[in-house]
């Protein structure tokens, strides 16, 4: 596939400089540019370099799951001794049940699980550049092979079906469909996902598709700065249209974007690897990204409706529950600021019609007001309040105070001007908010007791008319990557406790009137946790990265048992 690049901007390494050195002379301040005919292979060679390939490199037909693997563990976390006695946490609470139609699923995302990064015409994404060149990823790990889901999806879908899972939430790799992000379409990429979706349906699993889970086609970053440019809106829309037209009648839920707070937070992209494709000041870039993301999501929402797609379409938001660290007014205000700069950034425009005032105090000096048409377009463009609700944290005012921070752009906390922690002050014992996960996921603690309050807060604040979906929840078992015996890995008590208590917290919230529609656990299996690489594990299944074999962890059985106990037929 050959494509014309105008004003090629990224200089990752010396060989790229060669391409540019033939161009006309330029002034010191203007970037050197050229016009080239470039293939997908050229993009790989110039910007990424060699990639690894897997030893299993054709689609694997499923083989029967060994029956021994389907035997649930003994009740290790909630021991089943004391015959005849009631066992805490094991019995059924008759006042709890999930509403009719409630579904549960497991999740993954293209770059984290697929591997096969150069196979069948896929173009490089921003994350291929990040892992190979521009970011510090644990142990220099990459998604080149990942857990080889590209070839093992049939077996993986069979394995989740065997555990009673109802939905598989996965993302499409944009650069498999459009290797350059725009321009020519790669039919092989579409055919791959045809088969993934059809395999789900064959096993009675609802396919749920995230259109964008951070793996921006690299070319779009090179040519115009990705999400910092309004050009991204039409390119995203053209890509989304292909997906919606192809699978609109098969996919049971669409997510336009995964965690925009996270991927907009990648801007500005690392210096020295990407030439300046934008003049937007670094501090503003995430907010321009968010602005264009909202417009792209809203246009996609209405496009889907114009195509008569009835499946729910939502944005996956993110963030934990926020508690004031002390009862001081300053910490209470810090919590309000944190809601505004996190969930509210996108939830307010989508569910209430505009950015939160506390955010606008900062962004109104550079972002345009939404026009009345844009406001109407965006308001309501997410059917569910879809939330990746993992954990909780304490929030507090900066040491210098909120006002001092707000008037000092050099303050490292500016413009958010709140701080957060996982521990209480020493005067209150210095305790953690909940048991810590793996040291490489410092942000994550088991704080399941706060989930009902969290869900009430979402419902009361944004009042999503169709309810709430928990699109991700999960836990890393501390030091799991260091375990060498399979049975040690599969016995994951903290993750089992997390899922057990999390599901009970969901049930409590439902009993208290929260409109919860479904949930999806992260993750289907161990995978590449972005910059933490494979050093932390979120999987409900252990993956032997040498053989690519999968094994169910105890937590998967615990989760499945709870849904079996509390779902209505
Ligand atoms: C959020 C992201 O969507 C996913 O990609 C990530 O792996 C999990 N949370 C865990 O951090």
Tab-separated table of N, CA and C and ligand atoms in Angstrom, residues 112 213-214 258-259 316 388 390 443 472 522 529-530 538, ligand 1:
chain	number	residue	atom	x	y	z
A	112	UNK	N	-3.004	-4.145	23.471
A	112	UNK	CA	-2.606	-4.877	24.674
A	112	UNK	C	-2.639	-6.400	24.501
A	213	UNK	N	-9.134	2.739	21.266
A	213	UNK	CA	-8.524	2.476	22.578
A	213	UNK	C	-7.048	2.885	22.503
A	214	UNK	N	-6.800	4.138	22.181
A	214	UNK	CA	-5.496	4.811	22.301
A	214	UNK	C	-4.499	4.559	21.162
A	258	UNK	N	-12.160	5.093	24.499
A	258	UNK	CA	-11.765	4.568	25.799
A	258	UNK	C	-10.967	5.620	26.563
A	259	UNK	N	-11.444	5.961	27.739
A	259	UNK	CA	-10.703	6.801	28.692
A	259	UNK	C	-9.989	7.988	28.038
A	316	UNK	N	-16.384	5.660	27.112
A	316	UNK	CA	-15.885	5.086	28.367
A	316	UNK	C	-15.106	6.158	29.115
A	388	UNK	N	-15.015	3.308	33.816
A	388	UNK	CA	-13.983	2.379	34.262
A	388	UNK	C	-13.715	2.735	35.726
A	390	UNK	N	-12.376	1.639	38.991
A	390	UNK	CA	-11.536	0.653	39.651
A	390	UNK	C	-11.390	0.848	41.157
A	443	UNK	N	-1.641	3.404	41.559
A	443	UNK	CA	-2.916	4.127	41.601
A	443	UNK	C	-4.069	3.237	42.074
A	472	UNK	N	-15.057	-1.170	33.064
A	472	UNK	CA	-13.850	-1.883	33.496
A	472	UNK	C	-13.802	-1.864	35.015
A	522	UNK	N	-11.891	-6.208	33.773
A	522	UNK	CA	-10.591	-6.093	33.111
A	522	UNK	C	-9.610	-6.996	33.833
A	529	UNK	N	0.313	-4.115	29.977
A	529	UNK	CA	-0.266	-2.996	30.729
A	529	UNK	C	0.507	-1.713	30.399
A	530	UNK	N	0.428	-1.297	29.152
A	530	UNK	CA	1.019	-0.036	28.693
A	530	UNK	C	2.459	0.114	29.188
A	538	UNK	N	-3.350	-8.102	35.057
A	538	UNK	CA	-4.758	-7.829	35.350
A	538	UNK	C	-5.653	-9.010	34.955
B	1	LIG	C1	-7.840	1.252	31.752
B	1	LIG	C2	-7.531	1.008	30.311
B	1	LIG	O1	-8.667	1.162	29.507
B	1	LIG	C3	-6.867	-0.313	30.053
B	1	LIG	O2	-6.274	-0.238	28.798
B	1	LIG	C4	-5.890	-0.605	31.157
B	1	LIG	O3	-5.113	-1.723	30.890
B	1	LIG	C5	-6.670	-0.813	32.436
B	1	LIG	N1	-7.458	0.351	32.736
B	1	LIG	C6	-5.807	-1.120	33.655
B	1	LIG	O4	-4.953	-0.074	33.902
